[in-house]
Amino acid sequence: MQFHLDGFYPGDPRFSDPQDRVVAPPLKRPLPQQVDVLIVGCGPAGLNLAAQLSQFGNISVAIVDQKDDRLLVGQADGIACRTIEMFQAYGFADQIIQEAYQVNEAAFWKPDADKPNQITRSGKVQDVADDLSEMPHLIINQARVHDEFLKVMLQSPIKLEPHYQRKLLGLEVSDSGEEYPVTVKLERMVNFSQYSQEIETVKAKYVVGCDGARSAVRAAIGQELVGDPLNQAWGVMDVLLNTDFPDIRLKSLIHSNNEGNMLIIPREGGYMVRIYVELDKLKENERVARDQMTADVLIAAANRILAPYTIDVKQVAWWSVYEIGQRITTAFDDSSAERAARVFLAGDACHTHSPKAGQGLNTSVMDTWNLGWKLAHVLTGRAAPAILATYSAERREYGQALIDFDRKFSAMFSAKPKSAENPDGVDPAEFQRYFQLFGEYTAGVSIQYRPSIMVGNGEHQTLASGLTVGKRFHSAPVVRQGDAKPVQLGHCHTANGAYRVYAFAGSAEPMSASCGVKALCEFLANDANSPLLKYTPAGADADSVIDVRAIFQQHHQAVETGTLHPVLAPHKGKLGLRDYEKVFCVDQRPESSGGGKDIYAMRGIDKQQGCIVIVRPDQYVAEVLPLDDYAGLARFFDGVLI
Amino acid sequence: MQFHLDGFYPGDPRFSDPQDRVVAPPLKRPLPQQVDVLIVGCGPAGLNLAAQLSQFGNISVAIVDQKDDRLLVGQADGIACRTIEMFQAYGFADQIIQEAYQVNEAAFWKPDADKPNQITRSGKVQDVADDLSEMPHLIINQARVHDEFLKVMLQSPIKLEPHYQRKLLGLEVSDSGEEYPVTVKLERMVNFSQYSQEIETVKAKYVVGCDGARSAVRAAIGQELVGDPLNQAWGVMDVLLNTDFPDIRLKSLIHSNNEGNMLIIPREGGYMVRIYVELDKLKENERVARDQMTADVLIAAANRILAPYTIDVKQVAWWSVYEIGQRITTAFDDSSAERAARVFLAGDACHTHSPKAGQGLNTSVMDTWNLGWKLAHVLTGRAAPAILATYSAERREYGQALIDFDRKFSAMFSAKPKSAENPDGVDPAEFQRYFQLFGEYTAGVSIQYRPSIMVGNGEHQTLASGLTVGKRFHSAPVVRQGDAKPVQLGHCHTANGAYRVYAFAGSAEPMSASCGVKALCEFLANDANSPLLKYTPAGADADSVIDVRAIFQQHHQAVETGTLHPVLAPHKGKLGLRDYEKVFCVDQRPESSGGGKDIYAMRGIDKQQGCIVIVRPDQYVAEVLPLDDYAGLARFFDGVLI
């Protein structure tokens, strides 16, 4: 964590305004009449976007919601590794990790061959494969994630708070070239459902609809969710219980012979579990209309599926019935042949699917993680509006892939187990293999954006075979040279909207005449084509648009601070202090000291030649280049910055 | 983290009262007229004691301070590994680790043999030895540590807040057998130094003076600090600077030839450093009276010591001059031949020493970490007041050892480097060796309390040679059986005032007829001499006084939850829910998955016989016993519980 750059102030350094570090301000501001971005909806997608945009300080943002106040109990609970990586960029991963349930293993249960009306364990598998991510797979009430986003917003330079009790009435986009072309009408609500007839009008440059499956923003731009609306019905409940089922604190996927299937997800705190029960398999006489469903019906079904084990439910914290549908809009924005996008959709507003693979919240936050920095770059004048078209292109393809995955996963999950009577059923071993195969997918790390102005074509991919162009930058351990601290390299990539240029050194002596990193620094510091010189605004910190970092193969004690090129220890802030956290080394400490992990070997980096890895502000690898490909480096940034 | 035991509530689970999880209450209560414990002083010692006592819910506590409000800038900054282990018990280690500077290496500088008026690096050493602690050595403004203690207090069952602007006028202890024998008079202050003449009287069962080197409580009980009041003068400053000194982000110990010595401690945030400058070696013409000293004098001295390097100070955040003295009181309480203690001293109130080895804050919090649970046990009726005598006995011996260490360390630090002219000087290599030798000491993990009613004599130490009786329980990695989570075993030892009984299994099959852990559980569950049965109050959770945990050598998948003895999965709370976090296994996962660390090997535990390790509520090993020494187990608890 870096702070004190512009002078020493006491208090919690997470507050951007030093005054607030002493006593945080009461806010509750009135709704502004004009903003750069109006976000509709305080779900994960909306809050993540608000948190991201709030980091810049010179972007005005409002976020509204129909609800009376912040969410206290949410339905989403699964947090994929990739999402925790993003939390790390905001600085609250540790807080969530401490509080959450950590999914380390999954247990699979099937009908007992000898007693087919009883279940037996078919196996246990590791939930997250080795080195898939440095972050765990977690389960936590989504409201606690919201709380962390709200804290980031409040501590930001613009001290952003949501405006609750606002219902979207409609929006219009003007084509007359106004600076704030979107006009939004909102009605103030009283107690969530009561209308006040008090109408507010907000003018915005951009509007983002994060307002869920019944999105009013989506309706206003004429988009529709298309696909299978409903197919399978499931019951879900969060319960406190006692049981003799042995794997109650493991994620357990249970296929019974005739009573249907069930999923157990242990929850945070050590006692609560979420149970998903398949309802289509309820016995004929148990079938009840959805409005007559009770938690007791779900509990009875769970007990039949679990036989010979039983659950004794002490408290039902929440329960619901849902029907799985997989639907998606044809585009995630309102762009047309005539006009670039001014309104965007994110999260459930543009794609819905089943909750069982735990992808809902994760996909929603990744939507706005993709959109946020792009909006910020356009609004701060760093990039042309054309980059905004990549949002719908990149995310809609992924949304469609998710729906295809979900359809297959749900079908397999709901299928009967294979047996003599059910030769067409799903072999539990096959289901278990499928589950493992798709671990990378459900962890959120398999997304690979296609080549575009901001994703290269992978021509030089062999120089860093484990840092795939288009995929997220896969972090690995290194030692920070300046203070000998073992760190994850990727953790320097905070949510500040800057590109990273990682210069992985080749075999030459660091900062010697033949050192490629030194030559690159010379180019960046002095050449007329240097993107660092061209795109860093006058007066801004050298690393605020493009953040250059170097990694050497030598022991960290073998790289001397005094020899470093000034690009790697830039003067920053009001006082012009040097930043000594830009240089890293392979962790050459002995294994007994926790070292011995070589990032070059782990990520397939060419030890002879080294390479440049350009990473987008959302942590996706934009390009891999030879260490001396200055033209390629300049060309990339000429395509995305102005 | 465990919560939801008594039912589901939304919000931040760190708040003990579920209502406060939604909106934390405004407090600022009036000073009570009667309390169990009155703590004088909101420094680290006082706040730690308040945080500890606030956990119990049925102990009334008040903490007062002369200051107007919480501390914003403190002088202490070094946090030893052992202290972070204690923070972990309160749940805020991660927060502090994220924000702090982490001391990983120390650099040593000496006069250059060829150019004796310039310094040259003599070496770098790892700061914290491998496996000394699972926690790092940190540097952070003590005020941020205070903030965390204040949060723990506020979130506790008694929602404790300090009462500021109270100055102690005096206290009296009655011998007439009253329930609240200590009468304390306090005067309300206005703006720190202005007296209001408004006098408050508080009656207390116990008073603890954590009111610093000028302690009014100490004066009131007739104790005095005895020792060397002053000897060496040092200047200290926290500065933001630029420099060409290469190790500016490492802890650096610098011995110059003729300009004196200097210590650089990098601070949190990446830019600030603390510099200690020896003043006795200031050139004759630089010697200034303390009241005429300026930061510029210190900066000039630093520049002379650092030659050929220079510092360019951009901001002085804080500076001071101090003179080292090592002093200690003859006892840490007011007990006499006639009467048991009612007033205790802790922290600087009873021992002072130099700040350079970073022991002040650490020793202070360890004082009250020792005292807190003992007071709590007496006040909740778990233990007889006799146990309170161990506080002064255990801590004063350590305080004296600290002073002896500090005297030697300070002298070595201030000595001239050995050279042809100074044959009696200190060899820099010897200083570096001394520094490493005492790493265990400065990390705070070398404290070993002597045998007493609550520390065994180590008769069976060979059964767990790495868990020394009298020293802190040295944590190691294990896998929790119920949810397959890799954890540090010691991290289950939260600051809840309970003893831990760790049953390390021998070679027998877990829970088989010959399993010693099973037999121990049978004893604990059924025998009339079982301390679990004798000392757990009716209606209290089974683990609230003595928390039994088992560790097996098998792979965690080889231990089946269904076979566990009920003592190892007790029913708890209002709903009687089972706790599945009591059983751990050796981390048999492959090294590629982060496993392969065997707690039995790391801590010298007898794999054939296993053993029992009793750990005090302050995490010190009380006794090591054979797994079947039920009599020894019963005898230990008969000595400390009632």
PDB file of C-alpha atoms in Angstrom, chain B residues 39-51 63-67 70-71 142-143 145-147 149-150 153 162 164 209-212 346-348 361 364-365 368:
ATOM      1  CA  ILE B  39      -8.073   1.397  33.101  1.00  0.00           C
ATOM      2  CA  VAL B  40      -6.101   4.636  33.232  1.00  0.00           C
ATOM      3  CA  GLY B  41      -4.479   5.503  29.909  1.00  0.00           C
ATOM      4  CA  CYS B  42      -5.371   4.928  26.253  1.00  0.00           C
ATOM      5  CA  GLY B  43      -1.936   3.883  25.057  1.00  0.00           C
ATOM      6  CA  PRO B  44      -1.219   0.445  23.623  1.00  0.00           C
ATOM      7  CA  ALA B  45      -1.203  -1.221  27.060  1.00  0.00           C
ATOM      8  CA  GLY B  46      -4.515   0.289  28.143  1.00  0.00           C
ATOM      9  CA  LEU B  47      -6.337  -0.239  24.863  1.00  0.00           C
ATOM     10  CA  ASN B  48      -5.174  -3.836  24.621  1.00  0.00           C
ATOM     11  CA  LEU B  49      -6.452  -4.508  28.138  1.00  0.00           C
ATOM     12  CA  ALA B  50      -9.756  -2.809  27.343  1.00  0.00           C
ATOM     13  CA  ALA B  51     -10.080  -4.815  24.123  1.00  0.00           C
ATOM     14  CA  ILE B  63     -10.970   3.337  30.235  1.00  0.00           C
ATOM     15  CA  VAL B  64     -10.023   6.977  30.787  1.00  0.00           C
ATOM     16  CA  ASP B  65      -7.364   9.269  29.359  1.00  0.00           C
ATOM     17  CA  GLN B  66      -6.280  12.879  29.780  1.00  0.00           C
ATOM     18  CA  LYS B  67      -6.225  13.420  26.024  1.00  0.00           C
ATOM     19  CA  ARG B  70      -7.969   9.224  20.140  1.00  0.00           C
ATOM     20  CA  LEU B  71      -4.302   9.442  19.211  1.00  0.00           C
ATOM     21  CA  GLN B 142       0.956   3.231  16.655  1.00  0.00           C
ATOM     22  CA  ALA B 143      -2.180   5.343  16.231  1.00  0.00           C
ATOM     23  CA  VAL B 145      -2.955   0.067  16.010  1.00  0.00           C
ATOM     24  CA  HIS B 146      -4.980   2.068  18.530  1.00  0.00           C
ATOM     25  CA  ASP B 147      -7.711   2.482  15.905  1.00  0.00           C
ATOM     26  CA  PHE B 149      -8.160  -1.827  19.322  1.00  0.00           C
ATOM     27  CA  LEU B 150     -10.876   0.846  19.495  1.00  0.00           C
ATOM     28  CA  MET B 153     -13.824  -2.536  21.827  1.00  0.00           C
ATOM     29  CA  PRO B 162     -12.849   5.506  26.104  1.00  0.00           C
ATOM     30  CA  TYR B 164     -11.376  11.184  27.344  1.00  0.00           C
ATOM     31  CA  GLY B 209      -2.297   2.140  35.433  1.00  0.00           C
ATOM     32  CA  CYS B 210      -1.349   2.239  31.759  1.00  0.00           C
ATOM     33  CA  ASP B 211      -0.602   5.927  32.001  1.00  0.00           C
ATOM     34  CA  GLY B 212       2.950   6.048  30.755  1.00  0.00           C
ATOM     35  CA  ALA B 346       1.640  -1.888  32.809  1.00  0.00           C
ATOM     36  CA  GLY B 347       3.740  -0.549  29.965  1.00  0.00           C
ATOM     37  CA  ASP B 348       5.852   2.577  30.381  1.00  0.00           C
ATOM     38  CA  LEU B 361       4.812  -0.839  22.298  1.00  0.00           C
ATOM     39  CA  SER B 364       3.456  -2.801  26.770  1.00  0.00           C
ATOM     40  CA  VAL B 365       0.803  -4.779  24.946  1.00  0.00           C
ATOM     41  CA  THR B 368      -1.707  -6.384  29.485  1.00  0.00           C
TER      42      THR B 368
END
